[in-house]
JSON list of C-alpha atoms in Angstrom, two decimals:
[
{"chain": "A", "resi": 1, "resn": "MET", "atom": "CA", "xyz": [124.39, 138.88, 93.13]},
{"chain": "A", "resi": 2, "resn": "GLU", "atom": "CA", "xyz": [126.15, 139.93, 90.11]},
{"chain": "A", "resi": 3, "resn": "LYS", "atom": "CA", "xyz": [124.36, 140.45, 86.75]},
{"chain": "A", "resi": 4, "resn": "LYS", "atom": "CA", "xyz": [125.56, 138.13, 84.13]},
{"chain": "A", "resi": 5, "resn": "LYS", "atom": "CA", "xyz": [126.38, 139.51, 80.73]},
{"chain": "A", "resi": 6, "resn": "TYR", "atom": "CA", "xyz": [125.60, 137.61, 77.66]},
{"chain": "A", "resi": 7, "resn": "SER", "atom": "CA", "xyz": [127.14, 137.96, 74.28]},
{"chain": "A", "resi": 8, "resn": "SER", "atom": "CA", "xyz": [124.45, 136.13, 72.27]},
{"chain": "A", "resi": 9, "resn": "TYR", "atom": "CA", "xyz": [120.99, 134.97, 72.38]},
{"chain": "A", "resi": 10, "resn": "ALA", "atom": "CA", "xyz": [122.40, 131.30, 72.31]},
{"chain": "A", "resi": 11, "resn": "GLN", "atom": "CA", "xyz": [123.90, 131.80, 75.72]},
{"chain": "A", "resi": 12, "resn": "ILE", "atom": "CA", "xyz": [120.61, 133.23, 77.11]},
{"chain": "A", "resi": 13, "resn": "GLU", "atom": "CA", "xyz": [118.66, 130.26, 75.75]},
{"chain": "A", "resi": 14, "resn": "GLN", "atom": "CA", "xyz": [121.22, 127.81, 77.05]},
{"chain": "A", "resi": 15, "resn": "GLU", "atom": "CA", "xyz": [120.85, 129.46, 80.57]},
{"chain": "A", "resi": 16, "resn": "LEU", "atom": "CA", "xyz": [117.12, 129.40, 80.36]},
{"chain": "A", "resi": 17, "resn": "GLU", "atom": "CA", "xyz": [117.13, 125.69, 79.41]},
{"chain": "A", "resi": 18, "resn": "ILE", "atom": "CA", "xyz": [119.45, 124.89, 82.35]},
{"chain": "A", "resi": 19, "resn": "LEU", "atom": "CA", "xyz": [116.96, 126.78, 84.67]},
{"chain": "A", "resi": 20, "resn": "ARG", "atom": "CA", "xyz": [114.02, 124.88, 83.35]},
{"chain": "A", "resi": 21, "resn": "VAL", "atom": "CA", "xyz": [115.87, 121.54, 83.91]},
{"chain": "A", "resi": 22, "resn": "GLU", "atom": "CA", "xyz": [116.89, 122.56, 87.38]},
{"chain": "A", "resi": 23, "resn": "LYS", "atom": "CA", "xyz": [113.26, 123.53, 88.07]},
{"chain": "A", "resi": 24, "resn": "GLU", "atom": "CA", "xyz": [111.95, 120.12, 86.85]},
{"chain": "A", "resi": 25, "resn": "ILE", "atom": "CA", "xyz": [114.60, 118.32, 88.98]},
{"chain": "A", "resi": 26, "resn": "TYR", "atom": "CA", "xyz": [113.47, 120.13, 92.09]},
{"chain": "A", "resi": 27, "resn": "TYR", "atom": "CA", "xyz": [109.72, 119.51, 91.28]},
{"chain": "A", "resi": 28, "resn": "GLN", "atom": "CA", "xyz": [110.37, 115.74, 90.80]},
{"chain": "A", "resi": 29, "resn": "LYS", "atom": "CA", "xyz": [112.29, 115.63, 94.03]},
{"chain": "A", "resi": 30, "resn": "MET", "atom": "CA", "xyz": [109.33, 117.31, 95.87]},
{"chain": "A", "resi": 31, "resn": "LEU", "atom": "CA", "xyz": [106.88, 114.87, 94.27]},
{"chain": "A", "resi": 32, "resn": "LEU", "atom": "CA", "xyz": [109.08, 111.87, 95.41]},
{"chain": "A", "resi": 33, "resn": "SER", "atom": "CA", "xyz": [109.28, 113.44, 98.94]},
{"chain": "A", "resi": 34, "resn": "VAL", "atom": "CA", "xyz": [105.48, 113.61, 99.18]},
{"chain": "A", "resi": 35, "resn": "GLU", "atom": "CA", "xyz": [105.15, 110.03, 97.96]},
{"chain": "A", "resi": 36, "resn": "LYS", "atom": "CA", "xyz": [107.70, 108.81, 100.55]},
{"chain": "A", "resi": 37, "resn": "THR", "atom": "CA", "xyz": [105.74, 110.75, 103.27]},
{"chain": "A", "resi": 38, "resn": "LYS", "atom": "CA", "xyz": [102.51, 109.16, 102.12]},
{"chain": "A", "resi": 39, "resn": "GLU", "atom": "CA", "xyz": [103.98, 105.69, 102.37]},
{"chain": "A", "resi": 40, "resn": "SER", "atom": "CA", "xyz": [105.50, 106.22, 105.79]},
{"chain": "A", "resi": 41, "resn": "ILE", "atom": "CA", "xyz": [102.16, 107.56, 107.09]},
{"chain": "A", "resi": 42, "resn": "LEU", "atom": "CA", "xyz": [99.87, 104.99, 105.61]},
{"chain": "A", "resi": 43, "resn": "PRO", "atom": "CA", "xyz": [101.82, 101.77, 104.55]},
{"chain": "A", "resi": 44, "resn": "SER", "atom": "CA", "xyz": [99.46, 100.07, 102.20]},
{"chain": "A", "resi": 45, "resn": "LYS", "atom": "CA", "xyz": [100.91, 96.53, 102.75]},
{"chain": "A", "resi": 46, "resn": "THR", "atom": "CA", "xyz": [100.36, 96.75, 106.42]},
{"chain": "A", "resi": 47, "resn": "VAL", "atom": "CA", "xyz": [96.77, 97.93, 105.97]},
{"chain": "A", "resi": 48, "resn": "SER", "atom": "CA", "xyz": [96.05, 95.16, 103.51]},
{"chain": "A", "resi": 49, "resn": "VAL", "atom": "CA", "xyz": [97.63, 92.53, 105.80]},
{"chain": "A", "resi": 50, "resn": "VAL", "atom": "CA", "xyz": [95.34, 93.79, 108.77]},
{"chain": "A", "resi": 51, "resn": "LYS", "atom": "CA", "xyz": [92.47, 93.75, 106.61]},
{"chain": "A", "resi": 52, "resn": "ASN", "atom": "CA", "xyz": [92.96, 90.14, 105.38]},
{"chain": "A", "resi": 53, "resn": "ILE", "atom": "CA", "xyz": [93.56, 88.98, 108.97]},
{"chain": "A", "resi": 54, "resn": "TYR", "atom": "CA", "xyz": [90.34, 90.73, 110.11]},
{"chain": "A", "resi": 55, "resn": "GLU", "atom": "CA", "xyz": [88.34, 89.19, 107.28]},
{"chain": "A", "resi": 56, "resn": "LYS", "atom": "CA", "xyz": [89.76, 85.69, 108.17]},
{"chain": "A", "resi": 57, "resn": "VAL", "atom": "CA", "xyz": [88.97, 85.97, 111.92]},
{"chain": "A", "resi": 58, "resn": "PHE", "atom": "CA", "xyz": [85.53, 87.49, 111.57]},
{"chain": "A", "resi": 59, "resn": "SER", "atom": "CA", "xyz": [84.21, 85.28, 108.84]},
{"chain": "A", "resi": 60, "resn": "GLY", "atom": "CA", "xyz": [82.11, 82.24, 109.38]},
{"chain": "A", "resi": 61, "resn": "GLY", "atom": "CA", "xyz": [80.39, 81.08, 112.64]},
{"chain": "A", "resi": 62, "resn": "PHE", "atom": "CA", "xyz": [83.25, 81.90, 115.01]},
{"chain": "A", "resi": 63, "resn": "GLY", "atom": "CA", "xyz": [83.37, 85.52, 113.62]},
{"chain": "A", "resi": 64, "resn": "THR", "atom": "CA", "xyz": [79.55, 85.94, 114.15]},
{"chain": "A", "resi": 65, "resn": "ILE", "atom": "CA", "xyz": [79.99, 84.97, 117.83]},
{"chain": "A", "resi": 66, "resn": "ILE", "atom": "CA", "xyz": [82.95, 87.23, 118.29]},
{"chain": "A", "resi": 67, "resn": "LYS", "atom": "CA", "xyz": [80.99, 90.08, 116.72]},
{"chain": "A", "resi": 68, "resn": "MET", "atom": "CA", "xyz": [78.07, 89.42, 119.10]},
{"chain": "A", "resi": 69, "resn": "VAL", "atom": "CA", "xyz": [80.30, 89.09, 122.23]},
{"chain": "A", "resi": 70, "resn": "PHE", "atom": "CA", "xyz": [82.83, 91.83, 121.52]},
{"chain": "A", "resi": 71, "resn": "PRO", "atom": "CA", "xyz": [80.58, 94.74, 122.37]},
{"chain": "A", "resi": 72, "resn": "TYR", "atom": "CA", "xyz": [79.63, 93.22, 125.79]},
{"chain": "A", "resi": 73, "resn": "ILE", "atom": "CA", "xyz": [83.27, 92.67, 126.64]},
{"chain": "A", "resi": 74, "resn": "VAL", "atom": "CA", "xyz": [84.21, 96.17, 125.77]},
{"chain": "A", "resi": 75, "resn": "ASN", "atom": "CA", "xyz": [81.28, 97.58, 127.80]},
{"chain": "A", "resi": 76, "resn": "TRP", "atom": "CA", "xyz": [82.32, 95.45, 130.88]},
{"chain": "A", "resi": 77, "resn": "TYR", "atom": "CA", "xyz": [85.86, 96.59, 130.64]},
{"chain": "A", "resi": 78, "resn": "ILE", "atom": "CA", "xyz": [84.87, 100.28, 130.39]},
{"chain": "A", "resi": 79, "resn": "ASN", "atom": "CA", "xyz": [82.34, 100.07, 133.26]},
{"chain": "A", "resi": 80, "resn": "ARG", "atom": "CA", "xyz": [84.27, 97.77, 135.61]},
{"chain": "A", "resi": 81, "resn": "LYS", "atom": "CA", "xyz": [85.06, 99.06, 139.14]},
{"chain": "A", "resi": 82, "resn": "ARG", "atom": "CA", "xyz": [88.71, 100.07, 139.68]},
{"chain": "A", "resi": 83, "resn": "GLY", "atom": "CA", "xyz": [90.54, 98.74, 142.64]},
{"chain": "A", "resi": 84, "resn": "ASP", "atom": "CA", "xyz": [88.04, 95.98, 143.51]}
]
């Protein structure tokens, strides 16, 4: 890399300002990338939709029955004999 030669302090200040702006641009790009990654891993809309469906299904009398029966169904499925 070649060393730059400056003829005035104004040129040095201008170069430093350009570097500061480039640094800020790269920093903002990194933050945006992190946010996009978060959204792709945990999409908040999908989580809220599933939560709303869960609350609707498991509320009221029918939900109480499902909550009581579900552990027995899971236990039966886990402990059933295979091949019979």
